[in-house]
XYZ file of C-alpha atoms in Angstrom:
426
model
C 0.000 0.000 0.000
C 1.412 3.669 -1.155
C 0.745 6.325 1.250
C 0.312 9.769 -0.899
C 1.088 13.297 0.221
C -2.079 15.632 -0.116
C -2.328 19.879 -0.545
C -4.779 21.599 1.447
C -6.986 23.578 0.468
C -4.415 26.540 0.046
C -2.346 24.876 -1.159
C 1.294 25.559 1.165
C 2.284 22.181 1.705
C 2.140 18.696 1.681
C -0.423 17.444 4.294
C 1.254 13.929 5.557
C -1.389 11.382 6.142
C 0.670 9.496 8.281
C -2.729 8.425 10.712
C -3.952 6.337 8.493
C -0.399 4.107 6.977
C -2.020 1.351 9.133
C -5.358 1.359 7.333
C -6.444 -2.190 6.221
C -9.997 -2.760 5.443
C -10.770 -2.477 1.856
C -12.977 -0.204 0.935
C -12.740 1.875 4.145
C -13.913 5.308 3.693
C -13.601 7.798 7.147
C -12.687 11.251 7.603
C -9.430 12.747 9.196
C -8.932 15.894 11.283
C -5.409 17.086 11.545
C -4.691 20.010 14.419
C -1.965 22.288 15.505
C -0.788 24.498 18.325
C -0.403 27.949 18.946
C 2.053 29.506 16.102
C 2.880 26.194 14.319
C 4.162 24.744 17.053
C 3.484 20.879 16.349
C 5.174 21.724 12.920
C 8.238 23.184 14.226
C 9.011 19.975 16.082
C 7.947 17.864 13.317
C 5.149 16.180 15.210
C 1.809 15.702 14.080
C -1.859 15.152 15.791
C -5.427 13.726 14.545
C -8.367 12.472 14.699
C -9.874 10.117 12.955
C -13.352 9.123 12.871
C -14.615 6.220 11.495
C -18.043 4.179 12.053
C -19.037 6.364 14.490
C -15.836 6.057 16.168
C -13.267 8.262 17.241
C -9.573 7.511 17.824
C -6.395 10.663 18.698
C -3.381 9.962 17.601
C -0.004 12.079 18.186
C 3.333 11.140 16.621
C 6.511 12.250 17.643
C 9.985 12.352 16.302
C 12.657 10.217 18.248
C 16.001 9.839 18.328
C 17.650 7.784 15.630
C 14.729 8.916 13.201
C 12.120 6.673 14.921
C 8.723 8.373 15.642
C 6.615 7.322 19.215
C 3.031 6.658 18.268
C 0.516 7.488 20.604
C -3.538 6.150 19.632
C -6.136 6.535 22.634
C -10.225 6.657 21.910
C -11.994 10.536 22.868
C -14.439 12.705 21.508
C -13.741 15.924 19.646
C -12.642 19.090 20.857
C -9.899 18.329 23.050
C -7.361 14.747 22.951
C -7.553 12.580 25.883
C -5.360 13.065 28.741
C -2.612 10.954 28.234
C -1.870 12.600 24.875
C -2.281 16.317 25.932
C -0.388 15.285 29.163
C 2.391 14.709 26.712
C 1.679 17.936 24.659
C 1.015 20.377 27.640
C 4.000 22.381 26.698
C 2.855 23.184 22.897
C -0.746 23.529 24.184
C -0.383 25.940 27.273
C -4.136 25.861 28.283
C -5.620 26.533 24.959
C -7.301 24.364 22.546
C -5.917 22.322 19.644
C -6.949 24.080 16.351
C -8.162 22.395 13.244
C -6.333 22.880 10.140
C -7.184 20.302 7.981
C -10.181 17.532 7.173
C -9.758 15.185 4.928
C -11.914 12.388 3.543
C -9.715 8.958 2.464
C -10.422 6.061 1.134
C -8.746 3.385 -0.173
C -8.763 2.387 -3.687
C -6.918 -0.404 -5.344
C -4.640 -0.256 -3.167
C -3.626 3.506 -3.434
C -4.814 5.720 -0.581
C -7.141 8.776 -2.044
C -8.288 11.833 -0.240
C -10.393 14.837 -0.776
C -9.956 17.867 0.923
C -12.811 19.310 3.254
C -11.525 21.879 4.481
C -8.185 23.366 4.783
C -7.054 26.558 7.363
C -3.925 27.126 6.495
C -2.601 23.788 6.457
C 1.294 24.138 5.796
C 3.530 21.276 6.749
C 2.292 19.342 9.808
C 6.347 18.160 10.426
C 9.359 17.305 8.404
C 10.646 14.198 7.503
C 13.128 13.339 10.492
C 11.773 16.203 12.747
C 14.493 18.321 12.540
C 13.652 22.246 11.572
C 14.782 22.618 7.689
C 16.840 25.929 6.585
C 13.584 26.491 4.056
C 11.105 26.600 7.016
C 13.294 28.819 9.529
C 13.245 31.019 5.473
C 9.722 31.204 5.368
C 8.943 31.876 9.057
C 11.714 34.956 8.899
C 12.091 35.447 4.878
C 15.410 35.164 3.427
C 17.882 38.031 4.348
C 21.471 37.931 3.759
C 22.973 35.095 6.421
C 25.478 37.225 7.574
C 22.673 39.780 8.981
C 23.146 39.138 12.689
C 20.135 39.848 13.679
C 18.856 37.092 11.173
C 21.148 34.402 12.032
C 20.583 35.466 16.010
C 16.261 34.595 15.061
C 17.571 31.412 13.278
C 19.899 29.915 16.117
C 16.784 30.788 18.566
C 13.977 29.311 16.272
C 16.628 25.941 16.305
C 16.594 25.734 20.528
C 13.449 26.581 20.785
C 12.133 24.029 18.265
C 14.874 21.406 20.174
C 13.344 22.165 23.601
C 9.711 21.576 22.493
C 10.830 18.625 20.373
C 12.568 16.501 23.443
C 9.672 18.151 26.466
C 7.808 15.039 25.598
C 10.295 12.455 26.566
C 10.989 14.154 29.350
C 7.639 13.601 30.516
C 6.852 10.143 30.004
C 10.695 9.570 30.667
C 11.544 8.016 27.266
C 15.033 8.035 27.196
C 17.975 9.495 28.936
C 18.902 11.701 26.021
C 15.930 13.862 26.069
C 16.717 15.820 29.226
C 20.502 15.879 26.939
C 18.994 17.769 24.547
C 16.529 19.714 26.139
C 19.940 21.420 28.380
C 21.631 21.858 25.478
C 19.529 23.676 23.242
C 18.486 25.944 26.434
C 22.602 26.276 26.976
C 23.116 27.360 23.038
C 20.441 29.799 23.162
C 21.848 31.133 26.629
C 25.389 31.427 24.442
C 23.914 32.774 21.678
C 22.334 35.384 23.443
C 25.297 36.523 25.549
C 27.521 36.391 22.574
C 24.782 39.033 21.326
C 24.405 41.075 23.774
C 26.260 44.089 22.251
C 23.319 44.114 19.733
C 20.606 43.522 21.953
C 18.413 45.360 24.815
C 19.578 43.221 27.686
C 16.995 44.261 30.234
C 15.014 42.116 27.776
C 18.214 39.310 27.154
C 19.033 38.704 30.651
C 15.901 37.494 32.251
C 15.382 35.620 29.547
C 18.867 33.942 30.069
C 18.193 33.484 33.649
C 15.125 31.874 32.923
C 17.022 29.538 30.610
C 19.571 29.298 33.446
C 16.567 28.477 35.569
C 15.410 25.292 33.243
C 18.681 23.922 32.710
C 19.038 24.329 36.388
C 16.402 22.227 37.441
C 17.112 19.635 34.926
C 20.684 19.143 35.623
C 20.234 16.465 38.600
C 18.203 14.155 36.167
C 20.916 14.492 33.534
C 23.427 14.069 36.478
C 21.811 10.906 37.537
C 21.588 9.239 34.266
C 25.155 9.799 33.322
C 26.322 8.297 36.809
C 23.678 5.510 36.757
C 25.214 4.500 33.211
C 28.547 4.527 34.424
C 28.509 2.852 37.339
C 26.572 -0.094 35.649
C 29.723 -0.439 33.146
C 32.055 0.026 35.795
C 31.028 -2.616 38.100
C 30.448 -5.381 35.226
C 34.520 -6.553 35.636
C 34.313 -7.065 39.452
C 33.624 -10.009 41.205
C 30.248 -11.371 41.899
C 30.120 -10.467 46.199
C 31.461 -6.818 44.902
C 29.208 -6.931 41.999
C 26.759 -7.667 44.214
C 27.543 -4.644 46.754
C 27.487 -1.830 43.984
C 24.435 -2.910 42.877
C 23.020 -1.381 46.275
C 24.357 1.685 45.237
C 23.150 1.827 41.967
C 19.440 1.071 43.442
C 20.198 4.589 46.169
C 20.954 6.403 42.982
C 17.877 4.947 41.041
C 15.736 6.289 43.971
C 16.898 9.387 43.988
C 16.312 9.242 40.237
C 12.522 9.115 40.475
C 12.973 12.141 43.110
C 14.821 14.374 40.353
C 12.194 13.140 37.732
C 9.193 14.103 39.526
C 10.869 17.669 40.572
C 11.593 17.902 36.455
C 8.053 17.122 35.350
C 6.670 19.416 37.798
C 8.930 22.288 36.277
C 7.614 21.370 32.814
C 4.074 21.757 33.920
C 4.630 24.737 35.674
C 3.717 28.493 34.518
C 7.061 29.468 34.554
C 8.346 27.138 31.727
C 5.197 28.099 29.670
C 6.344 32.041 29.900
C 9.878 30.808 29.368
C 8.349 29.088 25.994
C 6.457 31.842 25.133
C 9.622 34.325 25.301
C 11.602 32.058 23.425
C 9.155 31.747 20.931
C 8.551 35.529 20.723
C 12.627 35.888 20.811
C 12.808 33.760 17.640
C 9.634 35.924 15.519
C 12.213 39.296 16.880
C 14.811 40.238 20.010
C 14.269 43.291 20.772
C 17.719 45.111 19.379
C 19.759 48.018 20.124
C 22.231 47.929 16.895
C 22.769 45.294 14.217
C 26.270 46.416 13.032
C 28.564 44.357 14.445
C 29.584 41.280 12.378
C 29.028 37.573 14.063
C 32.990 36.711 13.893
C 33.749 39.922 15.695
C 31.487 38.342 18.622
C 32.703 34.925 18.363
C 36.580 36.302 18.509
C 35.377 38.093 21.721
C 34.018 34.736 23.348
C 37.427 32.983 22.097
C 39.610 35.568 23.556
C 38.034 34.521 27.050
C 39.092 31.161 27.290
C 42.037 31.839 25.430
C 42.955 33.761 28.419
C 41.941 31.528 30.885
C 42.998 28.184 28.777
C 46.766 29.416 29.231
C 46.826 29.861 32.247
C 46.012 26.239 33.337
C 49.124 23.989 34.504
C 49.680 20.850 36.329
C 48.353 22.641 39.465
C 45.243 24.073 38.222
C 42.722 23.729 40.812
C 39.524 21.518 39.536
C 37.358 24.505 39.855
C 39.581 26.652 37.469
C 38.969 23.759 35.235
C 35.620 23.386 35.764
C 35.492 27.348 34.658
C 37.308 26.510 31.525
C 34.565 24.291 30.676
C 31.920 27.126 30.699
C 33.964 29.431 28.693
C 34.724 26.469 25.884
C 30.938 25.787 25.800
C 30.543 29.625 25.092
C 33.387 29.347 22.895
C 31.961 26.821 20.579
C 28.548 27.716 20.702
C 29.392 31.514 19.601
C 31.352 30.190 16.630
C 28.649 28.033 15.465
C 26.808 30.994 15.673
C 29.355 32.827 13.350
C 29.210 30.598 10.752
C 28.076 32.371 7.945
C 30.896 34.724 9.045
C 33.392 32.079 9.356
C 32.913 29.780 6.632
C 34.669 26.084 7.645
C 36.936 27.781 9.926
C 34.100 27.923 12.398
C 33.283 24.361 11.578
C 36.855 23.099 12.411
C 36.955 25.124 15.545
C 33.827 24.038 16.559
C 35.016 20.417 16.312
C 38.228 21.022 18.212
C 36.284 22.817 21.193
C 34.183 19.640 20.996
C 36.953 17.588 21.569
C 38.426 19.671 24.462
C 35.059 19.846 26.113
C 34.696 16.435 26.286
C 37.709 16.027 27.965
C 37.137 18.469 30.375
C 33.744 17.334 30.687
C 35.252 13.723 31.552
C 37.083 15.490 34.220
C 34.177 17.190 35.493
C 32.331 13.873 35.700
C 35.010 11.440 37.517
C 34.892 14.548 40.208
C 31.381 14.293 40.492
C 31.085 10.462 40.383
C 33.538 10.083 43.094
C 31.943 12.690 45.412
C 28.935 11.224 44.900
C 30.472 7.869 45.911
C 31.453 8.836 49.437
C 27.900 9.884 50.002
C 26.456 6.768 48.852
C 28.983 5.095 51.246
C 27.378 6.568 54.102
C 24.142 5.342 53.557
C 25.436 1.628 53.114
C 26.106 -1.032 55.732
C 28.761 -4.057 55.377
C 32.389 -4.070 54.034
C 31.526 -5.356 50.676
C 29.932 -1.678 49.450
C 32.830 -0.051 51.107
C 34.945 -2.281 49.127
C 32.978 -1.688 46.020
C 32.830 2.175 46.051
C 36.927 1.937 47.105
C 37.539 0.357 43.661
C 35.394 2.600 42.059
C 36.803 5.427 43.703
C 40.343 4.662 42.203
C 38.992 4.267 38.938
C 37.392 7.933 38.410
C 40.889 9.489 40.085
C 42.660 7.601 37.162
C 39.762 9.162 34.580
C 40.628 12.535 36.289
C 44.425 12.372 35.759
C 43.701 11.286 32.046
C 41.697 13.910 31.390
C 44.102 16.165 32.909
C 46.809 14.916 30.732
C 45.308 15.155 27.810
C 44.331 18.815 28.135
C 47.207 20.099 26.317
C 46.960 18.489 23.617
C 43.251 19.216 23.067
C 43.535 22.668 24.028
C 46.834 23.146 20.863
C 44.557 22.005 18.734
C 41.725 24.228 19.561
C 43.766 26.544 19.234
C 45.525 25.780 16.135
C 42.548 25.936 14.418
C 41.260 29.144 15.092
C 44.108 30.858 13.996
């Protein structure tokens, strides 16, 4: 059976009639309703949600991209007007107490094989989600129109429409805890668009850009135990596969204290996601993206990435065998904002910012491996605490040893990481 893609009525777009791939009774005729958000919001994170209704029946269903290019199909049985709980629940944050809007009804049935489908009515239909999910150059160009790239201002609305698409994109597997990788995401488009706006800030009003920063700040904030959690949880589970059974055995307890508190950091992230706060936050990203309110727009986007690069330039040489972990931790921040700035300066920058980019990659990581083994093994002596019996405190010793080595890696290979960062931005 060949799906087809359909126009509505005005024609904008292909309407994907991906609600009814499944269809298998010959001859089946029913009628689909497809819906949106406020300001295309189900489009920008290539997700789609209808209803179909069929013998009398009606059936919701809400698909989501995923990572790897997969898409999470939620079907549950409700009347019109409104989806059923479980699939709002999941789109609260594109919804924010209004009402999902009709832009599309079609009529399909199947003929021969081939899926047909006439067009009832059509408001506005556009594109109810890309392919993989991902927001396409051509839609950020018809959202904004097409100015030159280097126009800071421009780019500045791109970068934002990006995070802001990312964060709505990954706020449902956060919810229904889908995988590890969503709360990933979700911090790091909210730390780009934090970078992007501070490497901006000589163009913009920043009694408007700094609350909104700290607001971001605030997000990534409350998300960071989750994320914090999952990486440890993962690492400890390799870690303890190579020791023997009884200690095998003992770190398992510690895994389960660090699954609990798990849960804890879940439930305090889900209630930030359904909170009033994160649905301003969303709506002043969202209105960032359409325009920041600017000051100047005369400054090119490599003269603010060189300023962000000069930062931890200075700070990068200054770091020795004896640098204190929080001096390195500090060099972390400022390669983040590093990197981020000169993807940002792209157009500017050509495939030197692409190269540098790359290489700050490589030295966050290993700073970011530093950063971790400090955290794991701190996190280890607490654990302890809790835990009765030699065979834990045996356990978390040999664990212990193993994140010192992972620091003193990392620290060695900072040089080398750092030369090469900044080899290639000169």
């Amino acid at each position: 059976m060949r799906n087809r893609d359909f126009r509505g009525g005005n024609g904008n777009g292909p309407v994907t009639v991906s609600t009814i791939r499944r269809m298998e009774e010959n001859g089946s005729v029913f009628r689909v309703a497809y819906y949106e958000a406020g300001d295309r919001r189900l489009a920008r994170a290539g997700a789609t949600l209808s209803r179909r209704m069929e013998n009398g029946h009606g059936m919701w269903r809400l698909e989501l991209p995923r990572l790897g290019g997969e898409r999470l199909q939620l079907e549950q049985a409700g009347d019109p007007g409104a989806p059923p709980a479980r699939i709002a629940g999941a789109l609260s944050a594109f919804f924010r107490g209004s009402e999902p809007e009709p832009v599309v009804r079609l009529q399909v049935a199947r003929d021969d094989g081939e899926l047909r489908a006439k067009v009832l009515e059509g408001l506005q239909a556009g594109e109810l989600g890309t392919k993989d999910g991902a927001p396409e150059d051509s839609v950020v160009s018809r959202r904004y129109g097409k100015p030159s790239s280097r126009d800071p201002i421009w780019r500045l609305r791109v970068v934002l429409e990006r995070q802001y698409a990312e964060v709505l994109r990954h706020d449902p597997g956060v919810r229904l805890d889908l995988d590890s990788e969503d709360v990933h995401r979700v911090r790091v488009a909210v730390r780009r668009a934090r970078a992007v706006l501070r490497a901006a800030r000589p163009l913009l009003d920043t009694e408007w850009s700094e609350p909104l920063r700290a607001e971001l700040k605030w997000l990534g904030g409350l998300l960071g135990p989750r994320r914090d959690l999952d990486v440890l949880i993962e690492r400890l589970r390799r870690e303890i596969t190579d020791l023997e059974a009884p200690e095998r055995e003992a770190a398992g307890q510690l895994i389960d204290l660090l699954r609990e508190e798990r849960e804890q950091a879940q439930a305090v992230a889900v209630e930030a996601l359904s909170s009033g706060r994160y649905y301003r936050l969303l709506d002043e990203l969202e209105s960032a993206a359409r325009g920041p309110r600017v000051r100047r727009s005369d400054i090119p986007l490599a003269r603010l990435a060189r300023h962000e690069f000069k930062r931890l330039r200075k700070r990068a040489r200054r770091l020795n065998w004896a640098s204190t972990d929080a001096e390195l931790h500090r060099t972390r921040i400022l390669c983040k904002r590093a990197r981020y700035s000169t993807e940002f300066a792209e157009p500017d920058l050509g495939k030197r910012a692409r190269r540098v980019a790359a290489r700050a990659a490589i030295l966050q990581d290993v700073l970011g491996e530093h950063q971790d083994a400090i955290v794991a093994e701190a996190r280890l002596r607490e654990l302890l605490a809790k835990t009765s019996g030699t065979g834990a405190a045996f356990a978390a010793g040999r664990l212990v040893e193993r994140e010192r080595v992972r620091r003193s890696r990392a620290r060695a290979g900072l040089p080398k990481a750092w030369h090469k960062l900044e080899r290639a931005w000169r």
